Amino acid sequence: MKKIICKDYEEMSSIAAFILAEQIRNKPQSVIGFATGSTPVGTYKQLRELYDQGYVDFSEVTAFNLDEYFPIRQDNDQSYYYFMRDNLFNHVNIKPEKLNIPNGEAADPHAECARYDEKMAAYGGTDVQILGIGRTGHIGFNEPDTQLPLATNLVDLTQKTIDDNARFFASADEVPRQALTMGLNGIFTSKHILLLISGEAKAEIVRDLFSGFVTTQNPASLLNLHSNVTVILDKEAASLL
Ligand code: F6R
């Protein structure tokens, strides 16, 4: 895995935004896998600025998001559907029909997962997949376990992840207990994985990520097996390396 250690969050965000902008400039019909959470917020802000400056055009881009809480209404301001519109999609010229996010309102979540995988496969996977990492080592919402799903799946969130994400909700009780998440296959079929990591709270999991071992107990460690991963992290996240 290629590692870029940045002086701060701003630098991490602008490097990530430039990599994405260059990807889209070189291939306007790029398929981009987007992530949510705090980490990519700065990247999306910088991408909006690059768009405003006329540097990048999203009109031919197709988006596939990594995950969505389940169940959750799309108009809930904590849904990832809402997050992506608020942070990026409403501010650039990406076409609504090219946006794909697992449907947290689906009556049959398993059918929704199958539909999602079929659609992604029809595009041949993503050109770039943006990822964050949870303190558990989760990527998407693939939490540590003895085995990890290949397919998009309905998964239970761990207590640690519920506690971490409670900061966005009125209380931990309001955090949905499940999520629809791309599985390992959806993530690994990406041609280029861009893993963004910020802050001291991630330092231990970053140390484990670069320990030289892989284990399903740290799902992100499996990224060591992909041939094109760029990890962009700030000094705090890299502090135990
Ligand atoms: C978000 C996602 C999660 C986050 C991870 C880190 O779509 O799939 O894996 O990337 O929980 O979240 P933050 O960035 O809030 O620390």
Short mmCIF file of N, CA, C and O and ligand atoms in Angstrom, two decimals, residues 34-40 65-68 80 130-135 138-142 161 164-165 167-168 181 196 198 202, ligand 1:
data_model
loop_
_atom_site.label_atom_id
_atom_site.label_comp_id
_atom_site.label_asym_id
_atom_site.label_seq_id
_atom_site.Cartn_x
_atom_site.Cartn_y
_atom_site.Cartn_z
N PHE A 34 -18.10 6.37 -3.29
CA PHE A 34 -18.00 7.41 -2.26
C PHE A 34 -18.22 6.83 -0.87
O PHE A 34 -18.98 5.87 -0.70
N ALA A 35 -17.56 7.46 0.10
CA ALA A 35 -17.76 7.09 1.51
C ALA A 35 -18.33 8.29 2.25
O ALA A 35 -18.26 9.42 1.76
N THR A 36 -18.87 8.04 3.43
CA THR A 36 -19.39 9.13 4.25
C THR A 36 -18.55 9.20 5.53
O THR A 36 -17.42 8.75 5.56
N GLY A 37 -19.11 9.76 6.60
CA GLY A 37 -18.36 9.92 7.85
C GLY A 37 -17.65 11.27 7.87
O GLY A 37 -17.70 12.03 6.90
N SER A 38 -16.94 11.53 8.96
CA SER A 38 -16.27 12.85 9.10
C SER A 38 -15.08 12.97 8.16
O SER A 38 -14.79 14.06 7.67
N THR A 39 -14.37 11.87 7.96
CA THR A 39 -13.07 11.97 7.29
C THR A 39 -13.13 12.60 5.89
O THR A 39 -12.33 13.48 5.60
N PRO A 40 -14.06 12.19 5.01
CA PRO A 40 -14.02 12.76 3.65
C PRO A 40 -14.72 14.11 3.49
O PRO A 40 -14.75 14.64 2.38
N ASN A 65 -22.30 4.59 -3.63
CA ASN A 65 -21.86 4.77 -2.23
C ASN A 65 -21.64 3.43 -1.55
O ASN A 65 -22.25 2.41 -1.89
N LEU A 66 -20.75 3.50 -0.58
CA LEU A 66 -20.34 2.30 0.16
C LEU A 66 -21.45 1.68 0.99
O LEU A 66 -21.56 0.47 1.08
N ASP A 67 -22.23 2.53 1.63
CA ASP A 67 -23.14 1.99 2.64
C ASP A 67 -24.24 2.96 3.01
O ASP A 67 -24.22 4.12 2.61
N GLU A 68 -25.18 2.45 3.77
CA GLU A 68 -26.29 3.25 4.29
C GLU A 68 -26.81 2.58 5.55
O GLU A 68 -26.79 1.35 5.65
N TYR A 80 -27.10 8.53 4.90
CA TYR A 80 -25.98 8.79 4.01
C TYR A 80 -26.47 9.36 2.68
O TYR A 80 -25.73 10.07 1.97
N ILE A 130 -13.33 5.49 -2.52
CA ILE A 130 -12.88 6.24 -1.33
C ILE A 130 -13.30 5.43 -0.11
O ILE A 130 -14.44 4.94 -0.03
N LEU A 131 -12.39 5.31 0.84
CA LEU A 131 -12.72 4.61 2.09
C LEU A 131 -12.26 5.43 3.28
O LEU A 131 -11.26 6.15 3.22
N GLY A 132 -13.00 5.28 4.39
CA GLY A 132 -12.51 5.68 5.70
C GLY A 132 -12.28 4.40 6.47
O GLY A 132 -12.49 3.30 5.95
N ILE A 133 -11.87 4.53 7.70
CA ILE A 133 -11.67 3.33 8.53
C ILE A 133 -12.26 3.60 9.91
O ILE A 133 -12.11 4.70 10.45
N GLY A 134 -12.96 2.61 10.45
CA GLY A 134 -13.47 2.75 11.81
C GLY A 134 -12.40 2.36 12.81
O GLY A 134 -11.40 1.72 12.45
N ARG A 135 -12.59 2.72 14.08
CA ARG A 135 -11.59 2.33 15.10
C ARG A 135 -11.55 0.82 15.26
O ARG A 135 -10.58 0.25 15.75
N HIS A 138 -13.15 -1.41 10.69
CA HIS A 138 -14.15 -1.66 9.65
C HIS A 138 -13.90 -0.80 8.41
O HIS A 138 -13.39 0.31 8.51
N ILE A 139 -14.24 -1.36 7.26
CA ILE A 139 -14.28 -0.61 6.01
C ILE A 139 -15.69 -0.81 5.46
O ILE A 139 -16.21 -1.92 5.50
N GLY A 140 -16.31 0.28 4.98
CA GLY A 140 -17.75 0.23 4.85
C GLY A 140 -18.24 -0.06 6.26
O GLY A 140 -17.69 0.44 7.25
N PHE A 141 -19.23 -0.93 6.38
CA PHE A 141 -19.62 -1.38 7.72
C PHE A 141 -19.29 -2.85 7.89
O PHE A 141 -19.97 -3.58 8.60
N ASN A 142 -18.23 -3.29 7.25
CA ASN A 142 -17.75 -4.66 7.43
C ASN A 142 -16.94 -4.70 8.71
O ASN A 142 -15.78 -4.27 8.75
N THR A 161 -18.95 0.94 17.14
CA THR A 161 -19.33 1.77 15.99
C THR A 161 -20.58 2.59 16.32
O THR A 161 -20.67 3.78 15.98
N ASP A 164 -19.37 5.37 18.46
CA ASP A 164 -18.62 6.35 17.66
C ASP A 164 -19.56 7.23 16.85
O ASP A 164 -19.33 8.43 16.69
N ASN A 165 -20.62 6.63 16.30
CA ASN A 165 -21.50 7.38 15.41
C ASN A 165 -22.60 8.13 16.15
O ASN A 165 -23.31 8.94 15.56
N ARG A 167 -22.31 10.51 18.01
CA ARG A 167 -22.07 11.96 18.00
C ARG A 167 -22.90 12.70 16.96
O ARG A 167 -23.14 13.89 17.08
N PHE A 168 -23.34 11.98 15.94
CA PHE A 168 -24.15 12.62 14.90
C PHE A 168 -25.64 12.62 15.22
O PHE A 168 -26.43 13.29 14.57
N THR A 181 -24.21 -2.61 3.58
CA THR A 181 -22.84 -2.23 3.20
C THR A 181 -22.33 -3.06 2.04
O THR A 181 -22.59 -4.26 1.95
N LEU A 196 -8.63 7.17 3.42
CA LEU A 196 -8.33 8.43 4.11
C LEU A 196 -8.44 8.20 5.61
O LEU A 196 -9.42 7.62 6.08
N SER A 198 -7.69 10.13 9.48
CA SER A 198 -7.34 11.34 10.19
C SER A 198 -7.54 11.18 11.70
O SER A 198 -8.51 10.56 12.14
N LYS A 202 -7.40 7.15 15.52
CA LYS A 202 -7.20 6.08 14.53
C LYS A 202 -5.77 5.54 14.57
O LYS A 202 -5.43 4.63 13.81
C1 F6R B 1 -18.73 5.51 5.81
C2 F6R B 1 -18.13 4.23 6.17
C3 F6R B 1 -17.36 4.03 7.43
C4 F6R B 1 -16.49 5.23 7.80
C5 F6R B 1 -15.76 4.94 9.12
C6 F6R B 1 -14.95 6.14 9.57
O1 F6R B 1 -19.36 5.41 4.55
O2 F6R B 1 -18.29 3.30 5.45
O3 F6R B 1 -16.56 2.89 7.28
O4 F6R B 1 -15.57 5.47 6.80
O5 F6R B 1 -16.68 4.64 10.11
O6 F6R B 1 -15.81 7.18 9.92
P1 F6R B 1 -15.26 8.61 10.28
O7 F6R B 1 -14.70 9.17 9.02
O8 F6R B 1 -16.48 9.38 10.73
O9 F6R B 1 -14.24 8.44 11.34
#
